[in-house]
């Protein structure tokens, strides 16, 4: 037995560190790091340390929503907001943009109606009761603020009645504050101007009244919705799931759906994103006319409208936040059904996905099953349906590369049973990426090598995973562990309108707080992975990667030179 010496221990430590470094997913990025990037990396690290001392709430265990205003004031977050971010691979279409645009449009549409599930007679009851919205005729006028259950009222009438009642108005102001800033939809397209004249950015940002703020409270999660330790994962998911019904009631009519699409592209581009793959939920079956009297289109109409908005957006790109204006590459769509739907509905949605892919082969790139994994049907349950769908695609001459499985899997804390099996099942089914993948690090160490070898990227969602109780805080997020194990990872927002993280700046900022080993170079590795594991063609990936690296280097040079000149 050899005798341990200081030198032998040093040698062993060096060897172990070399082994770890050779495995780390961001190792190649570190090997190619430029002087400007290393300087920018050091500068951001120093700012994080200094800003955490100055903003006392920003400790390693900070809870995102409680400190969001503090985060937005930090130098490191302001820098990250100017960073080119490559691709957003995991975002749900109906929660990809701030709902300010939907609230603005609802104020202009007299056919928007609202109903409540229970009788409300006091401001307190009203504040706590989640509404439903739609467009259509309104049979009931509001003669009193005692509102009956399951009865449609005109939203404009409710707004007027509350504004005229000083007691109700005071109660809502006390609960929600005097004003709230909505997110500007960005420089708006010519279609906005044709519809409404000039953009009216001031009204979009700050024209929200007490009713708008009440609606927001049922869309954007608040600290009281997610942070109390007495809340279970299912409690939080129940609140989270209810937000989509509120959004869809304000979204699924012609003018709102069309102009919301413009806002999505403008907001993502204005955050430094160059490409997105949207999960498009097929649970809503149709878009209605503005007065709700008829359907204007079903799922093919969704794609036609999004395509039209994208063409208008590309023709008039808003200003880029990056030092060197970043290139816009495009978007694709992943068609989604819900894992708890009846089998015949899921089959129909999958068949529609195939038909839409054949019509738009460069847009519709994959399918997914979404919804809470713990309470929904497992992928094992859905295996026969998914295998039949794959066989149908092959018979139609559509390969699994052209219309891929891109499945949610591992968005659970289960270990060894139930939803935990979805990770293994998704890999076996050939899923090209895993949505969330949190449980991979909980009980599947053997899968690290499989994910590396198969090149399966995990679409990590730091903010979402914290708010939905998959991790306690960003400090316990599995992203650094996955990266250290060499697993390909991208960073994503999931549901920006609901989680107060539209775009990618907030998730990038949070990722930098996850571990000291995760830094600006790690962010580049994740951004480059988002390009490599996108559903773009190989030639487009190469062009995209080249332009991204130029833009990234320009950011690093600008950050360090600006910081030096300001000192």
Coordinates of C-alpha atoms in Angstrom, one line a residue:
X1 CA 0.0 0.0 0.0
X2 CA 1.5 3.3 -1.0
X3 CA 2.0 6.0 1.5
X4 CA -0.1 9.2 1.1
X5 CA 1.9 12.3 0.7
X6 CA 1.0 15.9 -0.1
X7 CA 2.3 15.5 -3.6
X8 CA 0.4 12.2 -4.2
X9 CA -2.9 13.8 -3.0
X10 CA -2.3 16.8 -5.3
X11 CA -1.7 14.5 -8.2
X12 CA -4.9 12.5 -7.4
X13 CA -6.9 15.7 -7.1
X14 CA -5.5 17.0 -10.4
X15 CA -6.4 13.8 -12.1
X16 CA -10.0 13.8 -10.8
X17 CA -10.5 17.4 -11.8
X18 CA -9.2 16.6 -15.3
X19 CA -11.7 13.7 -15.5
X20 CA -14.5 16.0 -14.4
X21 CA -13.5 18.8 -16.8
X22 CA -13.4 16.3 -19.7
X23 CA -16.9 15.2 -19.0
X24 CA -18.5 18.6 -18.4
X25 CA -20.9 19.8 -21.1
X26 CA -19.5 23.3 -21.1
X27 CA -15.9 22.0 -21.3
X28 CA -15.6 22.6 -25.1
X29 CA -17.0 26.1 -24.6
X30 CA -14.3 26.8 -22.0
X31 CA -11.6 25.5 -24.3
X32 CA -12.6 28.0 -27.0
X33 CA -13.3 30.9 -24.7
X34 CA -11.9 34.2 -26.0
X35 CA -10.1 36.9 -23.9
X36 CA -13.2 39.1 -24.2
X37 CA -15.5 36.4 -23.0
X38 CA -13.3 35.5 -20.0
X39 CA -13.2 39.1 -19.1
X40 CA -16.9 39.5 -19.4
X41 CA -17.4 36.3 -17.4
X42 CA -15.2 37.6 -14.5
X43 CA -17.1 41.0 -14.6
X44 CA -20.5 39.3 -14.3
X45 CA -19.3 37.1 -11.5
X46 CA -18.1 40.2 -9.6
X47 CA -21.3 42.0 -10.2
X48 CA -23.3 39.1 -8.9
X49 CA -21.3 39.0 -5.7
X50 CA -21.5 42.8 -5.2
X51 CA -25.2 43.0 -6.0
X52 CA -26.0 40.2 -3.7
X53 CA -24.3 42.2 -0.9
X54 CA -26.2 45.3 -1.8
X55 CA -29.6 43.7 -2.4
X56 CA -29.8 41.9 0.9
X57 CA -32.7 39.6 -0.3
X58 CA -30.6 38.1 -3.0
X59 CA -29.0 35.2 -1.0
X60 CA -28.4 31.8 -2.5
X61 CA -31.8 30.6 -1.4
X62 CA -33.8 33.5 -2.7
X63 CA -37.3 32.9 -3.9
X64 CA -37.8 34.2 -7.4
X65 CA -41.1 36.1 -7.2
X66 CA -40.3 37.7 -3.8
X67 CA -37.1 39.2 -5.1
X68 CA -38.0 39.8 -8.8
X69 CA -37.9 43.6 -8.5
X70 CA -34.5 43.3 -6.8
X71 CA -33.2 41.0 -9.6
X72 CA -34.3 43.5 -12.3
X73 CA -32.3 46.3 -10.6
X74 CA -29.0 44.3 -10.6
X75 CA -26.2 45.1 -13.0
X76 CA -25.9 41.4 -14.0
X77 CA -29.6 41.1 -15.0
X78 CA -29.4 44.3 -17.0
X79 CA -26.4 43.0 -18.8
X80 CA -28.1 39.6 -19.4
X81 CA -31.1 41.5 -20.9
X82 CA -28.7 42.6 -23.7
X83 CA -27.3 39.2 -24.3
X84 CA -27.9 37.3 -27.6
X85 CA -29.7 34.1 -26.5
X86 CA -30.0 32.0 -29.6
X87 CA -33.1 29.7 -29.4
X88 CA -36.0 29.2 -27.1
X89 CA -37.0 25.6 -27.4
X90 CA -39.6 25.2 -24.7
X91 CA -42.4 27.8 -24.5
X92 CA -46.1 27.3 -24.6
X93 CA -47.7 29.5 -27.3
X94 CA -50.6 30.8 -25.2
X95 CA -48.3 32.0 -22.4
X96 CA -45.3 33.2 -24.4
X97 CA -46.1 36.9 -24.3
X98 CA -47.2 39.2 -21.5
X99 CA -51.0 39.5 -21.3
X100 CA -51.0 43.3 -21.4
X101 CA -51.8 43.0 -25.1
X102 CA -54.9 40.8 -24.4
X103 CA -56.1 43.2 -21.6
X104 CA -55.7 46.1 -24.0
X105 CA -57.8 44.4 -26.7
X106 CA -60.4 43.3 -24.2
X107 CA -60.9 46.9 -23.2
X108 CA -61.8 47.7 -26.8
X109 CA -64.1 44.7 -27.5
X110 CA -67.6 45.2 -26.1
X111 CA -68.4 41.5 -26.7
X112 CA -66.0 40.3 -24.0
X113 CA -68.0 38.7 -21.3
X114 CA -67.2 37.3 -17.8
X115 CA -68.7 34.9 -15.4
X116 CA -67.9 33.6 -12.0
X117 CA -68.3 30.1 -10.6
X118 CA -69.8 31.2 -7.3
X119 CA -72.1 34.0 -6.1
X120 CA -70.1 37.1 -5.1
X121 CA -71.6 39.9 -3.1
X122 CA -68.5 41.6 -1.5
X123 CA -65.2 43.0 -2.9
X124 CA -63.4 40.3 -0.8
X125 CA -65.3 37.5 -2.5
X126 CA -64.8 39.0 -5.9
X127 CA -61.1 39.4 -5.5
X128 CA -60.7 35.7 -4.6
X129 CA -62.9 34.3 -7.3
X130 CA -61.3 33.2 -10.6
X131 CA -63.3 34.4 -13.6
X132 CA -63.9 32.8 -17.0
X133 CA -64.0 34.8 -20.2
X134 CA -65.4 34.4 -23.7
X135 CA -66.9 36.5 -26.5
X136 CA -70.6 36.4 -27.2
X137 CA -74.0 37.8 -26.4
X138 CA -74.6 39.0 -22.9
X139 CA -78.2 38.3 -21.7
X140 CA -77.7 39.7 -18.2
X141 CA -77.2 43.4 -17.4
X142 CA -75.5 44.3 -14.1
X143 CA -77.9 46.1 -11.9
X144 CA -76.1 45.3 -8.7
X145 CA -72.6 44.1 -7.7
X146 CA -74.1 41.0 -6.3
X147 CA -73.0 38.7 -9.1
X148 CA -74.8 35.4 -9.7
X149 CA -72.9 32.2 -10.4
X150 CA -72.4 30.9 -14.0
X151 CA -74.0 34.0 -15.4
X152 CA -72.4 35.9 -18.3
X153 CA -72.0 39.6 -17.8
X154 CA -70.4 42.2 -20.1
X155 CA -66.8 42.9 -18.9
X156 CA -67.3 46.5 -20.0
X157 CA -70.4 46.8 -17.8
X158 CA -68.6 45.2 -14.8
X159 CA -65.7 47.6 -15.3
X160 CA -68.1 50.6 -15.3
X161 CA -70.1 49.4 -12.3
X162 CA -67.0 48.9 -10.1
X163 CA -65.4 52.2 -11.2
X164 CA -68.6 53.9 -10.0
X165 CA -68.6 52.2 -6.6
X166 CA -66.1 53.8 -4.3
X167 CA -66.1 50.9 -1.8
X168 CA -65.3 48.3 -4.4
X169 CA -62.8 50.6 -6.1
X170 CA -61.0 51.2 -2.8
X171 CA -60.9 47.5 -2.0
X172 CA -59.4 46.6 -5.4
X173 CA -56.9 49.4 -5.1
X174 CA -55.9 48.2 -1.7
X175 CA -55.4 44.7 -3.0
X176 CA -53.7 45.4 -6.3
X177 CA -52.2 48.9 -5.9
X178 CA -52.9 52.1 -7.8
X179 CA -51.2 51.0 -11.1
X180 CA -49.4 48.2 -12.7
X181 CA -47.0 48.3 -15.6
X182 CA -47.8 45.8 -18.3
X183 CA -45.1 44.7 -20.6
X184 CA -45.0 46.8 -23.8
X185 CA -45.7 44.7 -26.8
X186 CA -42.7 46.1 -28.5
X187 CA -42.6 48.1 -31.7
X188 CA -45.8 46.9 -33.3
X189 CA -46.3 45.8 -36.8
X190 CA -48.1 47.6 -39.6
X191 CA -51.1 45.4 -38.9
X192 CA -51.4 47.0 -35.4
X193 CA -51.3 50.5 -37.0
X194 CA -53.9 49.5 -39.6
X195 CA -56.2 48.3 -36.8
X196 CA -55.7 51.0 -34.2
X197 CA -53.6 53.8 -35.6
X198 CA -50.3 54.4 -33.8
X199 CA -49.1 51.8 -31.3
X200 CA -50.3 53.6 -28.1
X201 CA -47.5 52.2 -26.2
X202 CA -48.3 54.3 -23.1
X203 CA -51.8 52.7 -22.9
X204 CA -50.3 49.2 -23.3
X205 CA -47.9 49.8 -20.5
X206 CA -49.8 51.7 -17.9
X207 CA -53.5 52.0 -18.9
X208 CA -54.5 49.1 -16.8
X209 CA -57.3 49.7 -14.3
X210 CA -58.5 47.7 -11.2
X211 CA -60.3 45.1 -13.3
X212 CA -57.2 44.5 -15.4
X213 CA -55.1 44.0 -12.3
X214 CA -57.7 41.7 -10.9
X215 CA -57.5 39.6 -14.1
X216 CA -53.7 39.6 -14.0
X217 CA -53.9 38.2 -10.5
X218 CA -55.4 35.0 -12.0
X219 CA -52.8 34.8 -14.8
X220 CA -49.5 35.8 -13.3
X221 CA -48.6 33.7 -10.3
X222 CA -48.0 35.7 -7.1
X223 CA -45.8 34.8 -4.1
X224 CA -48.9 33.9 -2.1
X225 CA -49.7 31.3 -4.9
X226 CA -46.4 29.4 -4.7
X227 CA -44.2 30.3 -1.8
X228 CA -46.0 29.3 1.5
X229 CA -44.4 26.1 2.7
X230 CA -47.8 24.7 3.5
X231 CA -48.7 24.5 -0.3
X232 CA -48.2 21.1 -1.9
X233 CA -47.1 20.5 -5.4
X234 CA -50.7 19.7 -6.3
X235 CA -51.9 22.9 -4.7
X236 CA -49.6 24.9 -6.9
X237 CA -50.4 23.0 -10.0
X238 CA -54.1 23.5 -9.5
X239 CA -53.5 27.3 -9.4
X240 CA -51.2 27.1 -12.4
X241 CA -53.5 25.0 -14.5
X242 CA -56.4 27.5 -13.9
X243 CA -54.4 30.3 -15.5
X244 CA -54.7 28.9 -18.9
X245 CA -58.5 29.0 -18.9
X246 CA -58.3 32.7 -18.1
X247 CA -55.8 33.4 -20.9
X248 CA -57.6 31.3 -23.5
X249 CA -60.9 33.1 -22.8
X250 CA -59.2 36.4 -23.7
X251 CA -57.1 35.0 -26.6
X252 CA -59.3 32.8 -28.7
X253 CA -61.1 35.3 -30.8
X254 CA -60.0 36.7 -34.2
X255 CA -58.5 40.0 -33.4
X256 CA -56.9 38.9 -30.2
X257 CA -55.3 35.8 -31.7
X258 CA -54.0 37.6 -34.7
X259 CA -52.4 40.5 -32.8
X260 CA -51.2 38.4 -29.9
X261 CA -49.1 36.5 -32.4
X262 CA -47.4 39.8 -33.4
X263 CA -46.8 40.5 -29.7
X264 CA -45.2 37.1 -29.2
X265 CA -42.6 37.5 -31.9
X266 CA -41.9 41.2 -31.0
X267 CA -41.4 40.4 -27.3
X268 CA -39.1 37.4 -27.8
X269 CA -37.0 39.2 -30.4
X270 CA -36.7 42.2 -28.1
X271 CA -35.2 39.9 -25.5
X272 CA -32.4 38.8 -27.7
X273 CA -34.0 35.5 -28.9
X274 CA -33.4 34.6 -32.6
X275 CA -35.5 31.4 -32.9
X276 CA -38.4 29.7 -31.1
X277 CA -40.1 26.4 -31.1
X278 CA -43.6 26.8 -29.7
X279 CA -45.7 24.2 -28.0
X280 CA -49.1 24.9 -29.6
X281 CA -51.9 23.4 -27.4
X282 CA -54.8 21.9 -29.4
X283 CA -57.1 21.9 -26.4
X284 CA -58.9 25.0 -27.7
X285 CA -60.6 23.8 -30.8
X286 CA -61.4 27.0 -32.6
X287 CA -61.0 30.8 -32.8
X288 CA -64.2 32.7 -32.7
X289 CA -65.3 35.9 -34.4
X290 CA -64.9 39.1 -32.3
X291 CA -68.6 39.0 -31.4
X292 CA -68.6 35.3 -30.7
X293 CA -71.4 34.5 -33.2
X294 CA -69.4 32.0 -35.3
X295 CA -66.1 30.2 -35.7
X296 CA -63.5 31.8 -38.0
X297 CA -61.2 28.8 -38.0
X298 CA -60.0 25.6 -36.3
X299 CA -56.5 24.3 -35.8
X300 CA -55.3 24.9 -39.4
X301 CA -56.4 28.6 -38.9
X302 CA -54.0 28.7 -35.9
X303 CA -51.1 28.0 -38.2
X304 CA -52.3 30.3 -41.0
X305 CA -52.6 33.2 -38.6
X306 CA -49.3 32.6 -36.9
X307 CA -47.6 32.4 -40.3
X308 CA -49.2 35.6 -41.4
X309 CA -48.1 37.4 -38.2
X310 CA -44.6 36.0 -38.6
X311 CA -44.3 37.3 -42.2
X312 CA -45.4 40.8 -41.0
X313 CA -43.0 40.7 -38.1
X314 CA -40.0 39.7 -40.3
X315 CA -40.8 42.6 -42.6
X316 CA -40.5 45.2 -39.7
X317 CA -38.2 43.8 -37.0
X318 CA -38.2 45.8 -33.8
X319 CA -34.9 47.1 -32.4
X320 CA -32.5 44.5 -31.1
X321 CA -31.4 44.8 -27.4
X322 CA -27.9 43.4 -28.3
X323 CA -24.9 45.5 -29.0
X324 CA -24.8 44.0 -32.5
X325 CA -28.4 43.5 -33.8
X326 CA -29.0 39.8 -33.7
X327 CA -30.3 37.8 -36.6
X328 CA -33.9 36.5 -36.6
X329 CA -33.9 32.9 -37.8
X330 CA -37.5 31.9 -37.5
X331 CA -39.8 29.5 -35.6
X332 CA -41.4 26.1 -35.6
X333 CA -44.4 24.5 -33.9
X334 CA -44.7 21.4 -31.7
X335 CA -48.4 20.3 -31.7
X336 CA -49.6 19.3 -28.2
X337 CA -52.5 17.4 -26.8
X338 CA -53.1 16.9 -23.1
X339 CA -52.0 13.7 -21.3
X340 CA -55.3 13.5 -19.4
X341 CA -57.6 13.8 -22.4
X342 CA -59.7 10.9 -23.7
X343 CA -57.8 8.6 -26.1
X344 CA -60.0 9.5 -29.1
X345 CA -59.2 13.2 -28.6
X346 CA -55.5 12.7 -28.4
X347 CA -55.6 10.4 -31.5
X348 CA -57.4 13.1 -33.4
X349 CA -54.9 15.8 -32.3
X350 CA -52.0 13.6 -33.4
X351 CA -53.7 12.9 -36.8
X352 CA -54.2 16.7 -37.2
X353 CA -50.5 17.2 -36.4
X354 CA -49.6 14.9 -39.3
X355 CA -51.9 16.6 -41.7
X356 CA -50.6 20.1 -40.7
X357 CA -47.0 18.9 -41.0
X358 CA -47.7 17.7 -44.6
X359 CA -49.2 21.2 -45.3
X360 CA -46.4 23.1 -43.4
X361 CA -43.4 20.7 -43.4
X362 CA -41.0 23.5 -42.5
X363 CA -43.1 24.7 -39.5
X364 CA -44.8 21.7 -37.8
X365 CA -41.8 19.7 -36.4
X366 CA -43.0 17.6 -33.5
X367 CA -45.7 16.4 -31.1
X368 CA -46.0 16.3 -27.4
X369 CA -48.3 15.4 -24.5
X370 CA -48.5 18.2 -21.9
X371 CA -50.1 18.6 -18.5
X372 CA -49.1 17.7 -14.9
X373 CA -47.2 14.4 -15.1
X374 CA -48.1 13.3 -11.5
X375 CA -51.8 13.5 -12.1
X376 CA -52.0 12.7 -15.8
X377 CA -51.7 9.4 -17.7
X378 CA -48.1 8.2 -18.0
X379 CA -46.3 7.8 -21.3
X380 CA -46.4 4.0 -20.7
X381 CA -50.2 4.3 -20.8
X382 CA -50.0 6.3 -24.0
X383 CA -47.4 4.0 -25.7
X384 CA -49.8 2.1 -27.9
X385 CA -51.3 5.4 -29.2
X386 CA -47.8 6.9 -29.8
X387 CA -46.6 3.8 -31.6
X388 CA -49.6 3.7 -33.8
X389 CA -49.1 7.4 -34.7
X390 CA -45.5 6.6 -35.6
X391 CA -46.6 3.8 -37.8
X392 CA -49.1 6.1 -39.5
X393 CA -46.4 8.7 -40.1
X394 CA -44.2 6.0 -41.7
X395 CA -47.0 4.8 -43.9
X396 CA -47.4 8.5 -45.1
X397 CA -43.7 8.8 -45.8
X398 CA -43.1 11.1 -42.9
X399 CA -40.0 10.2 -40.9
X400 CA -39.5 10.4 -37.2
X401 CA -36.9 13.1 -37.9
X402 CA -39.3 15.3 -39.8
X403 CA -42.1 15.0 -37.2
X404 CA -40.4 14.0 -34.0
X405 CA -41.5 13.1 -30.5
X406 CA -40.4 16.0 -28.3
X407 CA -41.9 14.9 -25.0
X408 CA -42.4 16.4 -21.5
X409 CA -40.8 14.0 -19.2
X410 CA -39.3 14.2 -15.7
X411 CA -41.3 17.2 -14.5
X412 CA -41.9 15.3 -11.3
X413 CA -40.4 14.5 -7.9
X414 CA -41.6 10.9 -8.0
X415 CA -38.9 8.3 -7.6
X416 CA -39.1 4.8 -9.0
X417 CA -42.8 4.8 -9.7
X418 CA -45.6 6.6 -11.5
X419 CA -44.5 9.7 -13.4
X420 CA -40.8 9.0 -12.7
X421 CA -41.0 6.3 -15.4
X422 CA -41.8 8.9 -18.1
X423 CA -38.1 9.8 -18.5
X424 CA -37.1 6.2 -19.4
X425 CA -40.2 5.8 -21.6
X426 CA -39.6 9.0 -23.5
X427 CA -36.0 8.0 -24.2
X428 CA -37.1 4.5 -25.4
X429 CA -39.8 6.1 -27.6
X430 CA -37.1 8.2 -29.3
X431 CA -37.9 11.6 -27.9
X432 CA -35.4 14.1 -29.4
X433 CA -35.4 16.3 -26.3
X434 CA -36.9 16.0 -22.8
X435 CA -39.1 18.7 -21.4
X436 CA -37.9 19.7 -17.9
X437 CA -36.1 16.4 -17.0
X438 CA -35.9 17.3 -13.3
X439 CA -36.2 13.7 -12.1
X440 CA -33.2 12.6 -14.2
X441 CA -30.9 13.7 -11.3
X442 CA -33.2 12.3 -8.6
X443 CA -32.9 8.6 -9.3
X444 CA -31.4 7.9 -12.8
X445 CA -27.6 8.3 -12.7
X446 CA -27.4 5.6 -15.3
X447 CA -29.2 7.8 -17.8
X448 CA -26.5 10.5 -17.8
X449 CA -24.4 8.3 -20.2
X450 CA -27.5 7.4 -22.3
X451 CA -28.4 11.1 -22.7
X452 CA -24.8 12.0 -23.6
X453 CA -24.5 9.1 -26.1
X454 CA -27.9 9.6 -27.8
X455 CA -27.5 13.4 -27.8
X456 CA -30.8 14.0 -26.1
X457 CA -31.1 17.6 -24.8
X458 CA -32.9 18.4 -21.6
X459 CA -35.0 21.6 -21.9
X460 CA -34.4 23.0 -18.5
X461 CA -36.8 25.6 -17.1
X462 CA -35.2 27.1 -13.9
X463 CA -37.9 29.6 -13.0
X464 CA -40.8 27.3 -13.8
X465 CA -39.3 24.4 -11.8
X466 CA -39.0 26.6 -8.8
X467 CA -42.4 28.2 -8.9
X468 CA -44.1 24.8 -9.6
X469 CA -42.3 23.2 -6.6
X470 CA -40.0 20.9 -8.5
X471 CA -37.0 22.6 -6.7
X472 CA -37.0 24.7 -3.5
X473 CA -35.0 27.5 -5.2
X474 CA -32.6 28.0 -8.1
X475 CA -29.8 26.9 -5.8
X476 CA -31.1 23.4 -5.8
X477 CA -31.9 23.3 -9.6
X478 CA -30.4 20.2 -11.4
X479 CA -28.9 22.3 -14.3
X480 CA -25.4 22.5 -12.9
X481 CA -25.4 18.8 -12.1
X482 CA -26.6 17.8 -15.5
X483 CA -24.0 20.0 -17.1
X484 CA -21.2 18.5 -15.0
X485 CA -22.3 15.1 -16.1
X486 CA -22.0 16.1 -19.7
X487 CA -25.7 16.1 -20.5
X488 CA -26.8 18.5 -23.2
X489 CA -29.0 21.3 -21.8
X490 CA -30.8 24.3 -23.0
X491 CA -32.4 27.0 -20.9
X492 CA -36.1 27.9 -21.4
X493 CA -38.9 29.9 -19.9
X494 CA -41.9 27.5 -20.2
X495 CA -44.8 29.9 -19.6
X496 CA -43.6 33.5 -19.5
X497 CA -46.9 35.2 -19.1
X498 CA -47.7 33.1 -16.0
X499 CA -44.3 32.9 -14.4
X500 CA -43.2 36.6 -14.9
X501 CA -40.3 35.5 -17.1
X502 CA -41.3 36.3 -20.7
X503 CA -38.3 35.8 -23.0
X504 CA -35.1 34.2 -21.6
X505 CA -33.4 37.0 -19.6
X506 CA -34.9 36.0 -16.3
X507 CA -34.1 32.3 -16.7
X508 CA -30.5 33.1 -17.8
X509 CA -30.1 35.4 -14.8
X510 CA -31.4 32.7 -12.4
X511 CA -29.1 30.1 -13.9
X512 CA -26.1 32.3 -13.1
X513 CA -27.2 32.0 -9.4
X514 CA -27.6 28.2 -9.5
X515 CA -23.9 27.4 -8.7
X516 CA -20.5 29.1 -8.6
X517 CA -19.4 26.7 -11.3
X518 CA -22.2 28.0 -13.7
X519 CA -21.1 31.2 -15.4
X520 CA -21.3 33.2 -18.6
X521 CA -19.4 30.5 -20.5
X522 CA -21.9 27.9 -19.3
X523 CA -24.6 30.1 -20.6
X524 CA -23.0 30.1 -24.0
X525 CA -22.8 26.3 -23.9
X526 CA -26.5 26.1 -23.2
X527 CA -27.3 28.7 -25.9
X528 CA -25.2 26.8 -28.5
X529 CA -27.0 23.6 -27.4
X530 CA -30.3 25.3 -28.1
X531 CA -29.2 25.7 -31.7
X532 CA -27.7 22.2 -32.1
X533 CA -30.8 20.5 -30.7
X534 CA -33.3 22.6 -32.5
X535 CA -35.3 21.1 -35.3
X536 CA -33.6 23.3 -37.9
X537 CA -31.8 21.7 -40.8
X538 CA -28.1 21.1 -40.4
X539 CA -27.2 23.9 -42.9
X540 CA -29.4 26.4 -41.0
X541 CA -27.9 25.3 -37.7
X542 CA -24.4 26.0 -39.0
X543 CA -25.3 29.5 -40.3
X544 CA -27.2 30.2 -37.1
X545 CA -24.3 29.1 -34.9
X546 CA -21.8 31.3 -36.9
X547 CA -24.0 34.4 -36.5
X548 CA -24.6 33.7 -32.9
X549 CA -20.9 33.4 -32.1
X550 CA -20.2 36.7 -33.7
X551 CA -23.0 38.4 -31.8
X552 CA -21.9 36.8 -28.5
X553 CA -18.3 38.0 -29.0
X554 CA -19.6 41.5 -29.8
X555 CA -21.6 41.5 -26.5
X556 CA -18.6 40.4 -24.5
X557 CA -16.4 43.1 -26.1
X558 CA -19.1 45.8 -25.5
X559 CA -19.7 44.7 -21.9
X560 CA -16.1 44.9 -20.9
X561 CA -15.3 48.1 -22.8
X562 CA -18.4 49.8 -21.5
X563 CA -17.6 48.8 -18.0
X564 CA -14.0 50.0 -18.3
X565 CA -15.0 53.4 -19.7
X566 CA -17.6 54.0 -17.0
X567 CA -15.2 53.4 -14.1

